[in-house]
Amino acid sequence: MSASDKAFQELARIFSTRNNRILEIEILPPALGPLLQDECSVGITKKYLVQSFVTARRIFFEKLRYTFERGTPRAIPQNENESVTHGASDAILEDLLVSTEIILLFDCEHITACNWRRRRLDALNRHHDFSSDDPGPLIQALETELTLLTTYLCSPLHRHTKSPTLWQHRIWVLSRLLEIRETGARRPHFVSPSEETNQHQESNVDLLKYELAIVHRAGELHPRNYYAFNYMRQVHNILSGATEDLREGHSVLAESTIDSMLYWCLGHPSDISGWMFMLYLLKAVPKGNVRPSTVNKVVRYALDIGWEGESLWMFVDLCVRTFGLGGTVRNALLESNECACTPPAVLDWETAKETAASPKPWKIWLALAQAYWTDQQKTQ
């Protein structure tokens, strides 16, 4: 057995025995390799991963070519003993599945491997009997795909957490799973076959929070993760569309995640992608005191820690211009809980309005904050 084949067998064993668990995979330095596993934590050297990829790619295209050379392929099994993909045997299907998992671990933008997995799930979905009381096999396949994607997106890998291919594949899989959940909800005696399925029968709020936690992890691993937060916008829109009252559902779902999103943003104040998603959520919640309260917390936090970064103050400026919260921000900037004095009038509101028309209007809020800090130092 060659070194590449051995590497493939070792990594294939880990994926084949995953049992729907979410793994955390990271690249090891050569001195620690080539492969280590402790429960759900997996470490592999770059060289060992390249070797396994070489064999996985060869197996994938060999098996794929074989399935098409057998004549007219079938995309759906005719009985329990027949494979799902193009009439291939169970062994060939398993080889295709595990080889694509390893390929995507090495190259998250491998469109051919990703599309094969999508076509397989799509074939299952199209030929599934939705009148049946047991959607178990289809749900299990979709949930297995979601946990695999969570493994990729939440592992400390170089490119996976910000992969447009993986995020788009995840939204596709989640959409199919939600369709089945809605179909099952209309059936009074629907019983899900696993603990994972029960999670999808819970409220859309819980599902949105679960997906947001995944995005937060991806955002921590890869700062300014636009693809991750754009995925959350898509999830929010899909779940909002599943409610009877579209407008109310849109607002309720957004409001349910504002606290956790604000907590994450304050923990990562330089991440502009997080702040822009925070702005998106505030736009979806027009009622009550949510907007001014959130912006006030942001400004007070910046004042307390002396934060001068552009991303946070850009968010503040956009909130002022979008929601008309200039008064809220001014009050937070010009009032101190510790003393009754106010910062010097070096920057009055007329000056602020003039600066707001400049190419970087957010700097006026930073300038007012700096005046606040200067005044605080003088009073100490």
mmCIF file of C-alpha atoms in Angstrom:
data_model
loop_
_atom_site.group_PDB
_atom_site.id
_atom_site.type_symbol
_atom_site.label_atom_id
_atom_site.label_comp_id
_atom_site.label_asym_id
_atom_site.label_seq_id
_atom_site.Cartn_x
_atom_site.Cartn_y
_atom_site.Cartn_z
ATOM 1 C CA MET A 1 0.000 0.000 0.000
ATOM 2 C CA SER A 2 1.372 3.377 -1.019
ATOM 3 C CA ALA A 3 1.738 6.283 1.382
ATOM 4 C CA SER A 4 -1.162 8.087 -0.319
ATOM 5 C CA ASP A 5 -3.431 5.049 -0.046
ATOM 6 C CA LYS A 6 -2.552 4.628 3.630
ATOM 7 C CA ALA A 7 -3.308 8.277 4.335
ATOM 8 C CA PHE A 8 -6.629 7.945 2.525
ATOM 9 C CA GLN A 9 -7.600 4.828 4.492
ATOM 10 C CA GLU A 10 -6.808 6.484 7.818
ATOM 11 C CA LEU A 11 -8.793 9.628 7.067
ATOM 12 C CA ALA A 12 -11.614 7.643 5.455
ATOM 13 C CA ARG A 13 -11.928 5.606 8.648
ATOM 14 C CA ILE A 14 -12.428 8.786 10.675
ATOM 15 C CA PHE A 15 -15.121 10.123 8.349
ATOM 16 C CA SER A 16 -16.855 6.736 8.010
ATOM 17 C CA THR A 17 -17.147 6.331 11.793
ATOM 18 C CA ARG A 18 -18.185 9.932 12.434
ATOM 19 C CA ASN A 19 -21.774 8.833 13.163
ATOM 20 C CA ASN A 20 -23.208 12.297 12.551
ATOM 21 C CA ARG A 21 -20.900 13.892 15.109
ATOM 22 C CA ILE A 22 -19.359 17.293 14.515
ATOM 23 C CA LEU A 23 -15.584 17.041 14.325
ATOM 24 C CA GLU A 24 -12.997 19.744 14.857
ATOM 25 C CA ILE A 25 -10.189 19.310 12.348
ATOM 26 C CA GLU A 26 -6.976 21.296 12.309
ATOM 27 C CA ILE A 27 -3.658 21.197 10.486
ATOM 28 C CA LEU A 28 -0.754 19.955 12.612
ATOM 29 C CA PRO A 29 2.902 20.947 12.369
ATOM 30 C CA PRO A 30 5.033 18.122 10.902
ATOM 31 C CA ALA A 31 6.585 17.255 14.265
ATOM 32 C CA LEU A 32 3.220 16.219 15.721
ATOM 33 C CA GLY A 33 1.824 14.294 12.753
ATOM 34 C CA PRO A 34 0.861 12.706 10.651
ATOM 35 C CA LEU A 35 -2.595 12.073 12.154
ATOM 36 C CA LEU A 36 -3.981 12.417 15.670
ATOM 37 C CA GLN A 37 -7.511 11.881 16.970
ATOM 38 C CA ASP A 38 -9.009 12.427 20.402
ATOM 39 C CA GLU A 39 -12.771 11.904 20.416
ATOM 40 C CA CYS A 40 -14.101 14.598 18.049
ATOM 41 C CA SER A 41 -10.793 16.450 17.737
ATOM 42 C CA VAL A 42 -8.707 15.526 14.704
ATOM 43 C CA GLY A 43 -5.276 16.806 13.716
ATOM 44 C CA ILE A 44 -3.566 16.071 10.413
ATOM 45 C CA THR A 45 -0.409 17.372 8.791
ATOM 46 C CA LYS A 46 -0.634 19.179 5.475
ATOM 47 C CA LYS A 47 1.535 16.526 3.807
ATOM 48 C CA TYR A 48 -0.713 13.686 5.013
ATOM 49 C CA LEU A 49 -3.806 15.569 3.862
ATOM 50 C CA VAL A 50 -2.294 16.101 0.406
ATOM 51 C CA GLN A 51 -1.488 12.405 0.178
ATOM 52 C CA SER A 52 -5.029 11.400 1.126
ATOM 53 C CA PHE A 53 -6.428 13.930 -1.349
ATOM 54 C CA VAL A 54 -4.425 12.424 -4.218
ATOM 55 C CA THR A 55 -5.988 9.007 -3.619
ATOM 56 C CA ALA A 56 -9.445 10.442 -2.894
ATOM 57 C CA ARG A 57 -9.472 12.371 -6.155
ATOM 58 C CA ARG A 58 -8.395 9.305 -8.130
ATOM 59 C CA ILE A 59 -11.053 7.111 -6.507
ATOM 60 C CA PHE A 60 -13.755 9.728 -6.986
ATOM 61 C CA PHE A 61 -13.252 10.099 -10.726
ATOM 62 C CA GLU A 62 -12.722 6.357 -11.242
ATOM 63 C CA LYS A 63 -15.967 5.445 -9.477
ATOM 64 C CA LEU A 64 -17.820 8.312 -11.120
ATOM 65 C CA ARG A 65 -16.681 7.193 -14.557
ATOM 66 C CA TYR A 66 -17.609 3.596 -13.736
ATOM 67 C CA THR A 67 -21.185 4.486 -12.803
ATOM 68 C CA PHE A 68 -21.748 6.231 -16.140
ATOM 69 C CA GLU A 69 -20.117 3.478 -18.199
ATOM 70 C CA ARG A 70 -22.586 0.881 -16.913
ATOM 71 C CA GLY A 71 -25.276 2.128 -19.257
ATOM 72 C CA THR A 72 -28.308 4.243 -18.402
ATOM 73 C CA PRO A 73 -27.686 5.379 -14.839
ATOM 74 C CA ARG A 74 -30.413 5.532 -12.240
ATOM 75 C CA ALA A 75 -30.322 8.243 -9.618
ATOM 76 C CA ILE A 76 -32.630 6.500 -7.166
ATOM 77 C CA PRO A 77 -32.616 2.936 -5.809
ATOM 78 C CA GLN A 78 -35.300 0.545 -6.948
ATOM 79 C CA ASN A 79 -34.978 -1.618 -3.826
ATOM 80 C CA GLU A 80 -33.180 -1.707 -0.510
ATOM 81 C CA ASN A 81 -30.102 -3.435 -1.935
ATOM 82 C CA GLU A 82 -29.457 -0.872 -4.667
ATOM 83 C CA SER A 83 -27.403 2.252 -4.189
ATOM 84 C CA VAL A 84 -28.770 5.747 -4.529
ATOM 85 C CA THR A 85 -26.301 7.066 -7.066
ATOM 86 C CA HIS A 86 -26.603 5.880 -10.671
ATOM 87 C CA GLY A 87 -27.281 2.278 -9.827
ATOM 88 C CA ALA A 88 -23.894 1.832 -8.211
ATOM 89 C CA SER A 89 -23.282 -0.713 -5.481
ATOM 90 C CA ASP A 90 -23.266 0.243 -1.821
ATOM 91 C CA ALA A 91 -19.483 -0.075 -1.780
ATOM 92 C CA ILE A 92 -19.108 2.316 -4.709
ATOM 93 C CA LEU A 93 -21.498 4.788 -3.101
ATOM 94 C CA GLU A 94 -19.500 4.664 0.119
ATOM 95 C CA ASP A 95 -16.291 5.280 -1.820
ATOM 96 C CA LEU A 96 -17.856 8.277 -3.557
ATOM 97 C CA LEU A 97 -19.158 9.711 -0.299
ATOM 98 C CA VAL A 98 -15.928 9.424 1.669
ATOM 99 C CA SER A 99 -13.745 10.516 -1.238
ATOM 100 C CA THR A 100 -15.761 13.717 -1.680
ATOM 101 C CA GLU A 101 -15.524 14.387 2.057
ATOM 102 C CA ILE A 102 -11.729 14.194 1.883
ATOM 103 C CA ILE A 103 -11.614 16.218 -1.332
ATOM 104 C CA LEU A 104 -13.630 19.011 0.279
ATOM 105 C CA LEU A 105 -11.448 18.872 3.374
ATOM 106 C CA PHE A 106 -8.444 19.583 1.176
ATOM 107 C CA ASP A 107 -10.149 21.917 -1.307
ATOM 108 C CA CYS A 108 -13.364 23.519 -0.049
ATOM 109 C CA GLU A 109 -13.957 25.093 -3.479
ATOM 110 C CA HIS A 110 -13.963 21.786 -5.369
ATOM 111 C CA ILE A 111 -17.215 22.381 -7.251
ATOM 112 C CA THR A 112 -17.373 18.910 -8.836
ATOM 113 C CA ALA A 113 -17.254 17.103 -5.494
ATOM 114 C CA CYS A 114 -19.749 19.479 -3.906
ATOM 115 C CA ASN A 115 -22.147 19.215 -6.845
ATOM 116 C CA TRP A 116 -22.041 15.424 -6.726
ATOM 117 C CA ARG A 117 -23.119 15.472 -3.090
ATOM 118 C CA ARG A 118 -25.888 17.914 -3.927
ATOM 119 C CA ARG A 119 -27.128 15.809 -6.851
ATOM 120 C CA ARG A 120 -27.268 12.756 -4.616
ATOM 121 C CA LEU A 121 -29.367 14.574 -2.021
ATOM 122 C CA ASP A 122 -31.520 16.117 -4.732
ATOM 123 C CA ALA A 123 -32.213 12.665 -6.176
ATOM 124 C CA LEU A 124 -33.285 11.434 -2.752
ATOM 125 C CA ASN A 125 -35.497 14.487 -2.289
ATOM 126 C CA ARG A 126 -37.160 14.276 -5.724
ATOM 127 C CA HIS A 127 -37.975 10.590 -5.406
ATOM 128 C CA HIS A 128 -39.003 10.679 -1.763
ATOM 129 C CA ASP A 129 -42.593 9.697 -1.013
ATOM 130 C CA PHE A 130 -43.803 12.667 1.037
ATOM 131 C CA SER A 131 -47.106 10.900 1.663
ATOM 132 C CA SER A 132 -45.197 8.361 3.719
ATOM 133 C CA ASP A 133 -45.151 8.624 7.494
ATOM 134 C CA ASP A 134 -41.423 7.861 7.591
ATOM 135 C CA PRO A 135 -39.208 10.565 6.104
ATOM 136 C CA GLY A 136 -36.323 9.136 8.127
ATOM 137 C CA PRO A 137 -33.819 8.152 5.384
ATOM 138 C CA LEU A 138 -34.051 11.512 3.633
ATOM 139 C CA ILE A 139 -33.845 13.489 6.871
ATOM 140 C CA GLN A 140 -30.902 11.398 8.035
ATOM 141 C CA ALA A 141 -29.024 12.078 4.798
ATOM 142 C CA LEU A 142 -29.683 15.824 5.023
ATOM 143 C CA GLU A 143 -28.728 16.009 8.692
ATOM 144 C CA THR A 144 -25.537 14.075 8.044
ATOM 145 C CA GLU A 145 -24.676 16.617 5.367
ATOM 146 C CA LEU A 146 -25.349 19.505 7.763
ATOM 147 C CA THR A 147 -23.102 18.073 10.475
ATOM 148 C CA LEU A 148 -20.374 17.513 7.879
ATOM 149 C CA LEU A 149 -20.658 21.136 6.788
ATOM 150 C CA THR A 150 -20.579 22.255 10.419
ATOM 151 C CA THR A 151 -17.356 20.280 10.790
ATOM 152 C CA TYR A 152 -15.809 22.168 7.884
ATOM 153 C CA LEU A 153 -17.160 25.611 8.751
ATOM 154 C CA CYS A 154 -16.338 25.503 12.466
ATOM 155 C CA SER A 155 -12.885 23.937 12.266
ATOM 156 C CA PRO A 156 -9.718 26.070 12.396
ATOM 157 C CA LEU A 157 -8.894 25.502 8.735
ATOM 158 C CA HIS A 158 -7.358 28.081 6.432
ATOM 159 C CA ARG A 159 -10.174 28.654 3.916
ATOM 160 C CA HIS A 160 -13.215 26.620 4.919
ATOM 161 C CA THR A 161 -14.820 29.077 7.336
ATOM 162 C CA LYS A 162 -15.057 31.672 4.559
ATOM 163 C CA SER A 163 -15.867 29.353 1.662
ATOM 164 C CA PRO A 164 -18.731 30.615 -0.554
ATOM 165 C CA THR A 165 -19.158 27.081 -1.917
ATOM 166 C CA LEU A 166 -19.690 25.549 1.524
ATOM 167 C CA TRP A 167 -22.008 28.310 2.757
ATOM 168 C CA GLN A 168 -24.154 28.096 -0.381
ATOM 169 C CA HIS A 169 -24.290 24.323 -0.091
ATOM 170 C CA ARG A 170 -25.381 24.634 3.533
ATOM 171 C CA ILE A 171 -28.250 27.002 2.723
ATOM 172 C CA TRP A 172 -29.400 24.577 0.029
ATOM 173 C CA VAL A 173 -29.343 21.607 2.419
ATOM 174 C CA LEU A 174 -31.077 23.570 5.176
ATOM 175 C CA SER A 175 -33.809 24.682 2.755
ATOM 176 C CA ARG A 176 -34.539 21.068 1.779
ATOM 177 C CA LEU A 177 -34.661 20.058 5.441
ATOM 178 C CA LEU A 178 -37.075 22.886 6.289
ATOM 179 C CA GLU A 179 -39.372 21.837 3.458
ATOM 180 C CA ILE A 180 -39.581 18.342 4.935
ATOM 181 C CA ARG A 181 -40.147 19.740 8.420
ATOM 182 C CA GLU A 182 -43.070 21.829 7.183
ATOM 183 C CA THR A 183 -44.526 18.822 5.389
ATOM 184 C CA GLY A 184 -44.235 16.752 8.555
ATOM 185 C CA ALA A 185 -45.767 19.519 10.680
ATOM 186 C CA ARG A 186 -48.925 19.331 8.573
ATOM 187 C CA ARG A 187 -49.167 15.613 9.364
ATOM 188 C CA PRO A 188 -50.742 15.120 12.833
ATOM 189 C CA HIS A 189 -48.938 11.858 13.584
ATOM 190 C CA PHE A 190 -45.526 12.799 12.329
ATOM 191 C CA VAL A 191 -42.744 11.387 14.509
ATOM 192 C CA SER A 192 -39.126 12.160 13.799
ATOM 193 C CA PRO A 193 -36.702 9.230 13.858
ATOM 194 C CA SER A 194 -33.814 10.836 15.727
ATOM 195 C CA GLU A 195 -32.877 13.447 18.295
ATOM 196 C CA GLU A 196 -31.516 15.657 15.516
ATOM 197 C CA THR A 197 -34.893 15.657 13.789
ATOM 198 C CA ASN A 198 -36.587 16.874 16.960
ATOM 199 C CA GLN A 199 -34.421 19.987 16.820
ATOM 200 C CA HIS A 200 -35.990 20.869 13.474
ATOM 201 C CA GLN A 201 -39.483 20.629 14.946
ATOM 202 C CA GLU A 202 -38.676 23.357 17.422
ATOM 203 C CA SER A 203 -39.425 26.968 16.757
ATOM 204 C CA ASN A 204 -37.794 28.937 13.989
ATOM 205 C CA VAL A 205 -36.302 31.132 16.691
ATOM 206 C CA ASP A 206 -34.302 28.246 18.130
ATOM 207 C CA LEU A 207 -33.137 27.204 14.683
ATOM 208 C CA LEU A 208 -32.049 30.752 13.865
ATOM 209 C CA LYS A 209 -30.084 30.964 17.114
ATOM 210 C CA TYR A 210 -28.419 27.627 16.399
ATOM 211 C CA GLU A 211 -27.305 28.744 12.949
ATOM 212 C CA LEU A 212 -26.133 32.073 14.370
ATOM 213 C CA ALA A 213 -23.916 30.223 16.854
ATOM 214 C CA ILE A 214 -22.268 28.425 13.924
ATOM 215 C CA VAL A 215 -21.749 31.725 12.122
ATOM 216 C CA HIS A 216 -20.275 33.279 15.259
ATOM 217 C CA ARG A 217 -17.752 30.455 15.487
ATOM 218 C CA ALA A 218 -16.841 30.873 11.818
ATOM 219 C CA GLY A 219 -16.531 34.617 12.361
ATOM 220 C CA GLU A 220 -14.123 34.082 15.237
ATOM 221 C CA LEU A 221 -11.952 31.775 13.149
ATOM 222 C CA HIS A 222 -11.968 34.075 10.118
ATOM 223 C CA PRO A 223 -12.591 37.761 10.985
ATOM 224 C CA ARG A 224 -14.676 39.917 8.645
ATOM 225 C CA ASN A 225 -16.445 36.811 7.408
ATOM 226 C CA TYR A 226 -18.868 38.342 4.941
ATOM 227 C CA TYR A 227 -19.950 34.970 3.537
ATOM 228 C CA ALA A 228 -20.958 33.672 6.968
ATOM 229 C CA PHE A 229 -23.116 36.671 7.857
ATOM 230 C CA ASN A 230 -24.610 36.779 4.371
ATOM 231 C CA TYR A 231 -25.638 33.172 4.998
ATOM 232 C CA MET A 232 -27.428 34.347 8.146
ATOM 233 C CA ARG A 233 -29.369 36.902 6.112
ATOM 234 C CA GLN A 234 -30.518 34.093 3.843
ATOM 235 C CA VAL A 235 -31.519 31.880 6.771
ATOM 236 C CA HIS A 236 -33.451 34.747 8.341
ATOM 237 C CA ASN A 237 -35.333 35.399 5.103
ATOM 238 C CA ILE A 238 -36.158 31.722 4.595
ATOM 239 C CA LEU A 239 -37.464 31.286 8.144
ATOM 240 C CA SER A 240 -39.423 34.538 7.884
ATOM 241 C CA GLY A 241 -41.078 33.290 4.704
ATOM 242 C CA ALA A 242 -42.202 30.155 6.532
ATOM 243 C CA THR A 243 -44.384 32.174 8.940
ATOM 244 C CA GLU A 244 -48.001 33.049 8.256
ATOM 245 C CA ASP A 245 -47.453 36.755 8.888
ATOM 246 C CA LEU A 246 -44.336 37.524 6.865
ATOM 247 C CA ARG A 247 -43.755 41.005 8.295
ATOM 248 C CA GLU A 248 -44.292 40.016 11.917
ATOM 249 C CA GLY A 249 -42.208 36.866 11.543
ATOM 250 C CA HIS A 250 -39.379 38.883 10.012
ATOM 251 C CA SER A 251 -39.368 41.226 13.011
ATOM 252 C CA VAL A 252 -39.784 38.582 15.729
ATOM 253 C CA LEU A 253 -36.962 36.432 14.392
ATOM 254 C CA ALA A 254 -34.610 39.389 14.098
ATOM 255 C CA GLU A 255 -35.398 40.645 17.596
ATOM 256 C CA SER A 256 -34.733 37.207 19.087
ATOM 257 C CA THR A 257 -31.088 37.318 17.993
ATOM 258 C CA ILE A 258 -30.219 40.951 18.685
ATOM 259 C CA ASP A 259 -28.887 40.379 22.211
ATOM 260 C CA SER A 260 -26.575 37.521 21.223
ATOM 261 C CA MET A 261 -25.452 39.381 18.108
ATOM 262 C CA LEU A 262 -24.723 42.529 20.112
ATOM 263 C CA TYR A 263 -22.734 40.511 22.638
ATOM 264 C CA TRP A 264 -20.662 39.040 19.799
ATOM 265 C CA CYS A 265 -20.107 42.429 18.153
ATOM 266 C CA LEU A 266 -18.943 44.006 21.398
ATOM 267 C CA GLY A 267 -16.519 41.118 21.786
ATOM 268 C CA HIS A 268 -15.233 41.688 18.234
ATOM 269 C CA PRO A 269 -15.578 45.466 17.788
ATOM 270 C CA SER A 270 -13.255 45.614 14.769
ATOM 271 C CA ASP A 271 -15.306 43.136 12.715
ATOM 272 C CA ILE A 272 -17.250 45.198 10.180
ATOM 273 C CA SER A 273 -19.154 42.154 8.860
ATOM 274 C CA GLY A 274 -20.671 41.581 12.292
ATOM 275 C CA TRP A 275 -21.674 45.239 12.651
ATOM 276 C CA MET A 276 -23.315 45.246 9.219
ATOM 277 C CA PHE A 277 -25.367 42.199 10.163
ATOM 278 C CA MET A 278 -26.287 43.959 13.407
ATOM 279 C CA LEU A 279 -27.528 46.881 11.311
ATOM 280 C CA TYR A 280 -29.520 44.446 9.170
ATOM 281 C CA LEU A 281 -31.245 43.064 12.273
ATOM 282 C CA LEU A 282 -32.091 46.540 13.563
ATOM 283 C CA LYS A 283 -33.666 47.417 10.213
ATOM 284 C CA ALA A 284 -35.939 44.394 10.620
ATOM 285 C CA VAL A 285 -37.108 45.513 14.101
ATOM 286 C CA PRO A 286 -38.876 48.863 13.684
ATOM 287 C CA LYS A 287 -40.948 48.765 16.852
ATOM 288 C CA GLY A 288 -40.246 49.639 20.465
ATOM 289 C CA ASN A 289 -37.056 50.864 22.033
ATOM 290 C CA VAL A 290 -34.788 48.216 20.513
ATOM 291 C CA ARG A 291 -32.900 50.503 18.144
ATOM 292 C CA PRO A 292 -32.060 53.378 20.525
ATOM 293 C CA SER A 293 -31.316 50.963 23.362
ATOM 294 C CA THR A 294 -28.917 48.942 21.220
ATOM 295 C CA VAL A 295 -27.098 51.985 19.853
ATOM 296 C CA ASN A 296 -26.842 53.482 23.337
ATOM 297 C CA LYS A 297 -25.227 50.269 24.631
ATOM 298 C CA VAL A 298 -22.726 50.335 21.783
ATOM 299 C CA VAL A 299 -21.753 53.960 22.397
ATOM 300 C CA ARG A 300 -21.483 53.502 26.164
ATOM 301 C CA TYR A 301 -19.321 50.416 25.638
ATOM 302 C CA ALA A 302 -17.002 52.327 23.296
ATOM 303 C CA LEU A 303 -16.740 55.172 25.813
ATOM 304 C CA ASP A 304 -15.999 52.797 28.680
ATOM 305 C CA ILE A 305 -13.127 50.976 26.962
ATOM 306 C CA GLY A 306 -11.827 53.899 24.899
ATOM 307 C CA TRP A 307 -12.454 52.243 21.544
ATOM 308 C CA GLU A 308 -11.395 54.269 18.499
ATOM 309 C CA GLY A 309 -11.752 51.616 15.772
ATOM 310 C CA GLU A 310 -13.511 52.569 12.548
ATOM 311 C CA SER A 311 -15.941 49.631 12.335
ATOM 312 C CA LEU A 312 -17.819 50.414 15.548
ATOM 313 C CA TRP A 313 -18.105 54.140 14.859
ATOM 314 C CA MET A 314 -19.125 53.449 11.271
ATOM 315 C CA PHE A 315 -21.978 51.356 12.680
ATOM 316 C CA VAL A 316 -22.961 54.210 14.988
ATOM 317 C CA ASP A 317 -22.923 56.686 12.110
ATOM 318 C CA LEU A 318 -25.040 54.402 9.897
ATOM 319 C CA CYS A 319 -27.580 53.993 12.705
ATOM 320 C CA VAL A 320 -27.794 57.768 13.077
ATOM 321 C CA ARG A 321 -28.356 58.292 9.370
ATOM 322 C CA THR A 322 -30.663 55.296 8.909
ATOM 323 C CA PHE A 323 -32.842 55.515 12.018
ATOM 324 C CA GLY A 324 -32.490 59.175 12.984
ATOM 325 C CA LEU A 325 -30.809 58.408 16.300
ATOM 326 C CA GLY A 326 -28.582 61.464 16.444
ATOM 327 C CA GLY A 327 -30.132 62.544 19.726
ATOM 328 C CA THR A 328 -29.518 59.139 21.295
ATOM 329 C CA VAL A 329 -25.867 59.146 20.300
ATOM 330 C CA ARG A 330 -25.316 62.759 21.370
ATOM 331 C CA ASN A 331 -26.815 62.094 24.767
ATOM 332 C CA ALA A 332 -24.595 59.060 25.255
ATOM 333 C CA LEU A 333 -21.516 60.962 24.115
ATOM 334 C CA LEU A 334 -22.114 64.216 25.958
ATOM 335 C CA GLU A 335 -23.424 62.884 29.247
ATOM 336 C CA SER A 336 -21.398 61.230 31.954
ATOM 337 C CA ASN A 337 -22.746 59.131 34.772
ATOM 338 C CA GLU A 338 -19.790 60.079 36.934
ATOM 339 C CA CYS A 339 -19.900 63.860 36.662
ATOM 340 C CA ALA A 340 -22.355 66.531 35.658
ATOM 341 C CA CYS A 341 -19.917 68.369 33.412
ATOM 342 C CA THR A 342 -19.840 67.945 29.675
ATOM 343 C CA PRO A 343 -16.929 67.873 27.265
ATOM 344 C CA PRO A 344 -15.596 71.160 25.939
ATOM 345 C CA ALA A 345 -17.730 72.798 23.312
ATOM 346 C CA VAL A 346 -14.961 72.457 20.779
ATOM 347 C CA LEU A 347 -17.271 70.292 18.699
ATOM 348 C CA ASP A 348 -20.830 71.579 18.793
ATOM 349 C CA TRP A 349 -23.665 70.012 16.876
ATOM 350 C CA GLU A 350 -23.398 72.465 13.976
ATOM 351 C CA THR A 351 -19.820 71.342 13.472
ATOM 352 C CA ALA A 352 -21.012 67.756 13.645
ATOM 353 C CA LYS A 353 -23.513 68.309 10.859
ATOM 354 C CA GLU A 354 -20.829 69.841 8.667
ATOM 355 C CA THR A 355 -18.453 66.960 9.317
ATOM 356 C CA ALA A 356 -21.216 64.459 8.579
ATOM 357 C CA ALA A 357 -21.113 65.561 4.952
ATOM 358 C CA SER A 358 -17.414 64.673 4.684
ATOM 359 C CA PRO A 359 -16.173 61.426 3.072
ATOM 360 C CA LYS A 360 -15.814 59.912 6.562
ATOM 361 C CA PRO A 361 -18.733 61.252 8.625
ATOM 362 C CA TRP A 362 -18.212 58.594 11.296
ATOM 363 C CA LYS A 363 -15.166 60.542 12.475
ATOM 364 C CA ILE A 364 -17.382 63.194 14.065
ATOM 365 C CA TRP A 365 -18.655 60.647 16.589
ATOM 366 C CA LEU A 366 -15.104 59.526 17.309
ATOM 367 C CA ALA A 367 -14.041 63.153 17.756
ATOM 368 C CA LEU A 368 -16.860 63.716 20.241
ATOM 369 C CA ALA A 369 -15.842 60.537 22.061
ATOM 370 C CA GLN A 370 -12.249 61.730 22.234
ATOM 371 C CA ALA A 371 -13.465 65.024 23.680
ATOM 372 C CA TYR A 372 -15.409 63.025 26.255
ATOM 373 C CA TRP A 373 -12.311 61.033 27.242
ATOM 374 C CA THR A 374 -10.252 64.219 27.507
ATOM 375 C CA ASP A 375 -12.836 65.754 29.807
ATOM 376 C CA GLN A 376 -12.956 62.599 31.922
ATOM 377 C CA GLN A 377 -9.191 62.723 32.407
ATOM 378 C CA LYS A 378 -9.377 66.344 33.538
ATOM 379 C CA THR A 379 -11.999 65.563 36.168
ATOM 380 C CA GLN A 380 -10.077 62.649 37.680
#
